[in-house]
Amino acid sequence: MKPPPFRYADPGSVDEALDVLAAEGDGAKVLAGGQSLLPLLAMRLAAPATLVDVNRVPGLDRVEASAGGVRVGALVRHAGLLRDTAAAEVQPLLARATADVAHPAIRNRGTTVGSIAHADPSGELTAVLALTGGSVTVARPSGRAEVGWRDLFVGPLETSLSGPAVVVDAFFPALAERSGTAFAEIARRKGDYAVCGAAVVVTLDEDRRVAAVRAAYLSVGPVPEVHDLTEAVAGKPVDSADWAAAGALARTLVDPDTDLHATADYRRLLVGVLTERTLAEAAAEAAGRTAA
Amino acid sequence: MTTKLFGEPVRRREDARLITGRGRYLDDIGAGALAAAFVRSPHAHARITDIDVEAALDVEGLVAIYTYEDLTGPMAEPLPVLIPHPQLHAPRTGYPLADGVVHHVGEPVVMVVATDRYVAEDAAERIVVGYEELPVVVGIDTARAAEHAVHPDVPDNVAARHHQETGDVEPALAASPHTLTFTQTIERSACTPLEGKGVHARWDPDDGSLRVYSSTQASTSVRAAIAAKLELSLDRVEVIAPDVGGGFGVKIVHPWPEELLVPMAAMRLGREVKWAEDRREHFVSSAHERGQRQEVTVGFDDDGRLTALDVHVWHDNGAYTPYGIIVPIITATQLVGPYVVPVYRVVVESLYTNTVIVTPYRGAGRPQACFAMERTMDRIADALGLDRAEVRRRNLITPDQFPYDHHLTFQDGRPVVYDSGDYPGLLEKLTALVGWESVEERRAEAAGRGKLLGAGMALYVEGTGPGPYEGGHVQVLGSGKVLVSTGLTSQGQGHETVFAQIVASELGVPMEDVEVHTGDTRRFGYAVGTFASRAAVMSGNAVALAARGVREKALRIAADVLEADPSDLEIDEGLVQVRGTPGASIPLRTVAVLSNPLRYAFDEAAKQATQFATHDDTKPPVAPGDAPGLEHRDYYSPLRSTFASGAHAAVVEIDPQTWEIDVVQYAVVHDCGNVVNPMIVEGQVHGGVAQGVGGALYERMAYDADGQLQNASFMDFLVPYASEVPDVVIDHQQTPSPLNPLGIKGAGEAGVIPGSAALASAIEDAVGRRVAAMPISPSELYDLVRDDTAERTAASTRRTGATA
Amino acid sequence: MTSIDTERTVSLTVNGVPREARVPVRRVLADALRDDLGLTGTHVGCAHGVCGSCTVLVDGEPVRSCLVLAVQVQGAAVTTVEGLARDDHRGGQVLHPVQEAFRECHALQCGFCTPGFLVTIAAGLEARDAAEEITEEEVDELVGGNLCRCTGYTNIKKAVRHAAATMREDAR
Ligand SMILES: Cc1cc2nc3c(=O)[nH]c(=O)nc-3n(C[C@H](O)[C@H](O)[C@H](O)COP(=O)(O)OP(=O)(O)OC[C@H]3O[C@@H](n4cnc5c(N)ncnc54)[C@H](O)[C@@H]3O)c2cc1C
Ligand code: FES
Ligand code: FES
């Protein structure tokens, strides 16, 4: 379990990184926290010709929280985002989900953006990006562009990025007015990738009735999906909404797979349970943020 | 025992180096050695058609490549069947490197030696092996169906049919007021010590000697195997087990192919060669255990007392049987547990499958045995509407029945005669410790919180400390230092501390003066190994006997000097003194000096023993029958095993929405006779329980039908983290063994044995559905509870007012 | 122009001592520490990030040294288990409270996982306010990311409480 041979560069800017990526061609890969890439190398499941380490690029380690949302630079570690109170304020889902990513030592190294670029449908942050309707900024030799989450995730561990490209940040829109969020997951061992997880957002109208309910799930499909569950509870007063009905609806919308750790049916069960539980929590938060 | 060290929670002396990074594990040895890597079979069953090494040859740093063609003499023959048995009628073993056919994924086919492991892996990756795939046999059912054979000359896939019976079971069953028949399964798991295996070898061409370090549980036997296979005289080979990062059984198997190939390469190349197994290799090429299917028929009377027990077990032994049928025998014989079983018949069929070999993992067939017997007890209780503890109580062997003969033959070829125990005492302590009487109240309380609570228990008896023997050597140096050595090895059990405690107690010296060495054939050449909870019993008693020999000699010499009778002398704090006569004393170190009559005074102390310093010219300096030096070597060889026992109870809470299983209480009562160091024994129990919980709820070696191990990583083979292991409460009972001088029984494996049985019982109690297959995950539990055909327990029906 | 290499010289501080090693770029930090710098106290139990036995501190924070390339710690300060004890300026060493606690509480058996636990717990305890009594949640967090196959964790948790208590005494 030793990495195969590769060449290594640690450019000092995004442009230099792009130059190296362009020059090295298809065999080149970006190295960020390495917490997903290095295990793949150790198992020799990946054999990039060149690793382009972006860790020395200045300016990518910033979290910028503004009224509109949170922009997370490519070198922000999971641990850094978890500590960022301003970010949690603007989009509480970030910290809630990140707390369930792996263990502290891995969070000290792995990056939020890396986990999105890795496009693991079991990852917490891919689901959060999807649910919040987020996007990433992709730098290419031709310039920078925003890529929305729907266009980014194309398959398990597969993004639409090809050719020389560096994701320089990810943007998570702020939690909307009169809204609340919650996150929950069930993993076999604490810190493991989830058997199933749910991230939800509930939005109320001015009368504290349910206006919109959306959910995204972990480990239930090849790519993160967002499901609109509003119809199950639309217009219901927040205190008497039937979250179980929303859970039941969610179960009909997902199409999970069976693997070593759980059957598809069990995952579907959890989708229902976690949806119900997180919605109740999110609704309470939304209610708290909505003047009576 | 009179001195205070025996029985004290003395802090471990090995810790000083291990907490500062100064331990020496296998891969810490031999910086700069060449590294070995292996091309292993990617197929579970295939004929090798071609091995093309061409592409590897230009890898810079490549030193050598070996295939079966390069093996000569005994190396080209199959690996030994380590433990032959007449009922193992079709033993099969592999070769150090595959000879034409591979029988499991992970089997070594080509060995590569290079300047470092990175390069060795590069070269191995480029070697192209052609395979013609053969039909694959995976799982007990497929093996029994025998549509295909793992070994063509064993068409029914049956390696062994182990059979024991204590009477005529059929008439006894026919005459029983009640009978029950049921089937259960237990899945594969494995030891997975955090350190994999590893071998380092150095050949000295000048004196033709080989020094091998191996992360093994049996250095003396590895040595003998290397000498035999590489055609060396035994005295030219030394094998040393350095600090070993856990074993749990997998490192008792030997010689592993790598234990022979690495020394072979070192000899051929004249260079140091090392192989440190990586995690993936460990999963696919080291041993697994546990996988069994059990069919139980039990007869019992209206009170729930056993009348007859008939058990048929199918045991998955993997592709080869190097370790014989030890696991089947242990399952067969330990199944009866602490109970009186009037008539017992057991048949264990050991089956070949195209999977990695199956050899003992901590517990070694006992967790399965316990699962069979304890779940039988639960079923009897359920059928009769009796309390599960009460049914057990009625069947227990009572303290006045010892020695208790089960009329079975144990893994050491000796009778299963329990030496001592107090099983009703264990049960009583357990029910008190766990609060068995209040389970119904707690169930109601948990229900109020929306949780399903259940409790379960399991008892076991564990044959520990089997022979044939272990030895010990104790030597007092002129410096006062006491050197102790024994041949068996250590993997974290604290032997350096425990044996030092024993010797210090026996000899009357401060523990700081005692230095213990284990697992080093340079120091002690005769040994069996560390397995079956035998180290404290076997080597503990051997070093005690050796210390007693030293003591006797020391008293004799000191009596001469002090002109006293040896029986009036005592040794305390390293001083030999006349009892009750202060001042009439001589330090033990001086006795050591005097024990060796000298011509040359190489240091100050030695002067006392030189020829002009001593005066008795009536006898030769070394009397006939005597020997120079204050040392003694002795062996302990028991008549038969000693039987430790214990009882565990688990309380679980299950979330009826997600079917997550939370172990909220885990209680252990433990009896391993006299205890040398209670701190270390408790540590063994904690570790065992964690493995028991892991085996019950998390760990499973998942092979697919093609014989590919689906979860060959720590990411997917779920060794519990701290978050998954419950806190354990422990109570002790001490029933000394009458069989050995120290009255001790083994403690190493106990903690793991009842885990699956107790947790299955607790989960069943919580959900009211029969749990007949372990391990069980929340996903599987969900399948069970919504399966309309799944059997409901009578207890649950009674509880819910017979609605179901 | 960015250089693209197959080998590099890495300079770093290990346990307070400046060190340098010429390494192939693919060498992971764990191997560099063990094989190039001779610090074999850091162990490799899985090489894929799960077990934590390879954990070391990079600039004070625990990381898996099997999942970091040696070339990535250029200029960094690395602490391994060998660097936990302090020099007593009399030729000996003063063990870190967590080392003492592991011995006192029998928190190790084979000792293979121990270095990873020790550095993780030491860093965690040092990062918190020593005057505060440690909570069970903190204890769980400190031990929760490393595997131990021998101890069942009971005594490791006990050692964390013990070490925290010692550090609390010292903080008074
Ligand atoms: C034991 C263990 C448990 C884990 N558990 C979880 C878990 O529960 N949940 C979870 O979400 N993750 C988990 N992870 C993964 C961890 O979160 C990783 O940090 C994350 O998935 C990848 O981030 P990274 O910075 O380490 O990326 P890297 O490993 O460096 O890269 C991953 C991939 O993304 C690409 N990439 C990274 N950054 C960029 C960029 N800026 N631009 C373009 N491409 C880029 C790389 O080329 C590579 O293909 C676990 C990891 C381990 C070892
Ligand atoms: S060796 Fe690095 S985490 Fe296991
Ligand atoms: S002490 Fe052996 S793995 Fe932890």
PDB file of C-alpha atoms in Angstrom, chain B residues 11-13 15-16 18-21 23-25 27-28 116 118-119 122 190-195 244-246 248 279 361-362 491-492 679-680 683-684 686-687 690-691 699 713-715 717 719-723 725 727-728, chain C residues 26-28 31 34-35 40-41 43-51 53 64 81-82 85 93 95 99-100 102-106 108-115 118 143-155 157:
ATOM      1  CA  ARG B  11       2.229  -1.158  36.665  1.00  0.00           C
ATOM      2  CA  ARG B  12       3.714  -2.607  33.514  1.00  0.00           C
ATOM      3  CA  ARG B  13       7.411  -2.371  32.898  1.00  0.00           C
ATOM      4  CA  ASP B  15       5.201   0.610  29.061  1.00  0.00           C
ATOM      5  CA  ALA B  16       8.267   2.777  29.624  1.00  0.00           C
ATOM      6  CA  LEU B  18       6.154   1.794  24.432  1.00  0.00           C
ATOM      7  CA  ILE B  19       4.855   5.198  25.529  1.00  0.00           C
ATOM      8  CA  THR B  20       8.002   6.978  24.414  1.00  0.00           C
ATOM      9  CA  GLY B  21       8.235   5.474  20.935  1.00  0.00           C
ATOM     10  CA  GLY B  23       9.307  -0.062  21.212  1.00  0.00           C
ATOM     11  CA  ARG B  24      10.868  -2.244  18.548  1.00  0.00           C
ATOM     12  CA  TYR B  25       8.230  -3.767  16.331  1.00  0.00           C
ATOM     13  CA  ASP B  27       9.066  -2.957  10.815  1.00  0.00           C
ATOM     14  CA  ASP B  28      11.251  -0.880  13.135  1.00  0.00           C
ATOM     15  CA  ASP B 116      12.334  -0.487  -0.825  1.00  0.00           C
ATOM     16  CA  TYR B 118       7.546   1.335  -2.955  1.00  0.00           C
ATOM     17  CA  VAL B 119       9.771  -0.062  -5.667  1.00  0.00           C
ATOM     18  CA  ASP B 122       5.994  -1.067  -8.596  1.00  0.00           C
ATOM     19  CA  ALA B 190     -10.756 -12.036  11.995  1.00  0.00           C
ATOM     20  CA  CYS B 191      -8.170 -11.000  14.538  1.00  0.00           C
ATOM     21  CA  THR B 192      -6.964  -7.893  12.690  1.00  0.00           C
ATOM     22  CA  PRO B 193      -4.213  -6.905  15.105  1.00  0.00           C
ATOM     23  CA  LEU B 194      -3.177  -3.329  14.404  1.00  0.00           C
ATOM     24  CA  GLU B 195       0.254  -4.516  13.393  1.00  0.00           C
ATOM     25  CA  VAL B 244       4.478  -7.575  18.579  1.00  0.00           C
ATOM     26  CA  GLY B 245       1.570  -5.278  17.804  1.00  0.00           C
ATOM     27  CA  GLY B 246      -1.174  -7.681  18.738  1.00  0.00           C
ATOM     28  CA  PHE B 248      -5.077 -12.675  18.846  1.00  0.00           C
ATOM     29  CA  ARG B 279      -3.409  -3.928   5.753  1.00  0.00           C
ATOM     30  CA  TYR B 361      -8.938 -16.072  16.481  1.00  0.00           C
ATOM     31  CA  ARG B 362      -9.161 -15.215  20.196  1.00  0.00           C
ATOM     32  CA  GLN B 491       1.780  -9.565  22.047  1.00  0.00           C
ATOM     33  CA  GLY B 492       0.779  -7.076  24.684  1.00  0.00           C
ATOM     34  CA  MET B 679      -4.966  -4.799  36.416  1.00  0.00           C
ATOM     35  CA  ILE B 680      -3.686  -6.827  33.497  1.00  0.00           C
ATOM     36  CA  GLY B 683      -7.377  -5.182  30.649  1.00  0.00           C
ATOM     37  CA  GLN B 684      -7.649  -8.539  28.919  1.00  0.00           C
ATOM     38  CA  HIS B 686     -11.952  -5.158  28.395  1.00  0.00           C
ATOM     39  CA  GLY B 687     -10.178  -5.955  25.160  1.00  0.00           C
ATOM     40  CA  ALA B 690     -14.638  -5.038  22.685  1.00  0.00           C
ATOM     41  CA  GLN B 691     -13.840  -7.810  20.232  1.00  0.00           C
ATOM     42  CA  GLU B 699     -17.386  -7.220  12.005  1.00  0.00           C
ATOM     43  CA  SER B 713     -10.090  -2.375   4.426  1.00  0.00           C
ATOM     44  CA  PHE B 714     -10.631  -0.779   7.815  1.00  0.00           C
ATOM     45  CA  MET B 715     -13.065   1.523   6.044  1.00  0.00           C
ATOM     46  CA  PHE B 717     -14.436  -4.042   7.941  1.00  0.00           C
ATOM     47  CA  VAL B 719     -13.412  -2.688  13.907  1.00  0.00           C
ATOM     48  CA  PRO B 720     -15.156  -0.674  16.620  1.00  0.00           C
ATOM     49  CA  TYR B 721     -13.863   2.714  17.680  1.00  0.00           C
ATOM     50  CA  ALA B 722     -14.336   3.796  21.281  1.00  0.00           C
ATOM     51  CA  SER B 723     -17.738   5.166  20.308  1.00  0.00           C
ATOM     52  CA  VAL B 725     -17.703  -0.104  22.703  1.00  0.00           C
ATOM     53  CA  ASP B 727     -18.433   0.563  29.291  1.00  0.00           C
ATOM     54  CA  VAL B 728     -17.877  -2.718  31.056  1.00  0.00           C
TER      55      VAL B 728
ATOM     56  CA  ARG C  26       5.607   9.976  -3.378  1.00  0.00           C
ATOM     57  CA  ARG C  27       6.951   9.095   0.049  1.00  0.00           C
ATOM     58  CA  VAL C  28       4.329   9.589   2.736  1.00  0.00           C
ATOM     59  CA  ASP C  31       7.613   6.512   5.960  1.00  0.00           C
ATOM     60  CA  ARG C  34      10.387   6.123  10.121  1.00  0.00           C
ATOM     61  CA  ASP C  35      12.796   5.285   7.345  1.00  0.00           C
ATOM     62  CA  THR C  40      10.063   4.537  14.334  1.00  0.00           C
ATOM     63  CA  GLY C  41       7.726   5.493  17.163  1.00  0.00           C
ATOM     64  CA  HIS C  43       3.377   3.312  13.415  1.00  0.00           C
ATOM     65  CA  VAL C  44       1.498   2.416  10.276  1.00  0.00           C
ATOM     66  CA  GLY C  45      -1.514   0.245  10.978  1.00  0.00           C
ATOM     67  CA  CYS C  46      -3.597   0.678   7.843  1.00  0.00           C
ATOM     68  CA  ALA C  47      -1.997   3.182   5.458  1.00  0.00           C
ATOM     69  CA  HIS C  48      -5.438   4.412   4.449  1.00  0.00           C
ATOM     70  CA  GLY C  49      -6.362   6.881   7.128  1.00  0.00           C
ATOM     71  CA  VAL C  50      -8.713   4.856   9.314  1.00  0.00           C
ATOM     72  CA  CYS C  51      -6.743   3.531  12.270  1.00  0.00           C
ATOM     73  CA  SER C  53      -1.792   4.818  14.668  1.00  0.00           C
ATOM     74  CA  ARG C  64      -2.644  11.135   9.684  1.00  0.00           C
ATOM     75  CA  VAL C  81       5.591  10.418  20.135  1.00  0.00           C
ATOM     76  CA  GLU C  82       9.348  10.681  20.607  1.00  0.00           C
ATOM     77  CA  ALA C  85       8.406  14.090  26.806  1.00  0.00           C
ATOM     78  CA  GLN C  93      13.142  13.218  30.481  1.00  0.00           C
ATOM     79  CA  LEU C  95       7.079  12.401  30.552  1.00  0.00           C
ATOM     80  CA  GLN C  99       2.230   9.378  28.866  1.00  0.00           C
ATOM     81  CA  GLU C 100       2.245   9.023  32.625  1.00  0.00           C
ATOM     82  CA  PHE C 102      -1.302   5.735  29.997  1.00  0.00           C
ATOM     83  CA  ARG C 103       1.101   3.819  32.179  1.00  0.00           C
ATOM     84  CA  GLU C 104      -0.795   4.487  35.364  1.00  0.00           C
ATOM     85  CA  CYS C 105      -4.161   3.474  33.895  1.00  0.00           C
ATOM     86  CA  HIS C 106      -2.945   0.491  31.860  1.00  0.00           C
ATOM     87  CA  LEU C 108      -1.942   0.122  26.434  1.00  0.00           C
ATOM     88  CA  GLN C 109      -1.366  -3.522  25.805  1.00  0.00           C
ATOM     89  CA  CYS C 110       0.601  -4.237  22.630  1.00  0.00           C
ATOM     90  CA  GLY C 111       1.368  -0.538  22.343  1.00  0.00           C
ATOM     91  CA  PHE C 112       1.086  -0.384  18.573  1.00  0.00           C
ATOM     92  CA  CYS C 113      -1.786   2.103  18.549  1.00  0.00           C
ATOM     93  CA  THR C 114      -0.397   4.021  21.511  1.00  0.00           C
ATOM     94  CA  PRO C 115       1.759   6.670  19.789  1.00  0.00           C
ATOM     95  CA  LEU C 118      -0.760   9.846  22.780  1.00  0.00           C
ATOM     96  CA  VAL C 143     -10.167   9.056  21.745  1.00  0.00           C
ATOM     97  CA  GLY C 144     -12.875   8.601  19.113  1.00  0.00           C
ATOM     98  CA  GLY C 145     -10.798   8.732  15.937  1.00  0.00           C
ATOM     99  CA  ASN C 146      -8.225   6.034  16.623  1.00  0.00           C
ATOM    100  CA  LEU C 147      -8.509   2.266  16.610  1.00  0.00           C
ATOM    101  CA  CYS C 148      -7.158   0.051  19.342  1.00  0.00           C
ATOM    102  CA  ARG C 149      -7.626  -3.682  19.031  1.00  0.00           C
ATOM    103  CA  CYS C 150      -6.311  -4.597  22.480  1.00  0.00           C
ATOM    104  CA  THR C 151      -7.718  -2.445  25.249  1.00  0.00           C
ATOM    105  CA  GLY C 152     -11.399  -2.002  24.506  1.00  0.00           C
ATOM    106  CA  TYR C 153     -10.742   1.727  25.134  1.00  0.00           C
ATOM    107  CA  THR C 154     -11.994   1.702  28.740  1.00  0.00           C
ATOM    108  CA  ASN C 155      -8.552   2.379  30.158  1.00  0.00           C
ATOM    109  CA  LYS C 157     -10.608   6.948  28.386  1.00  0.00           C
TER     110      LYS C 157
END
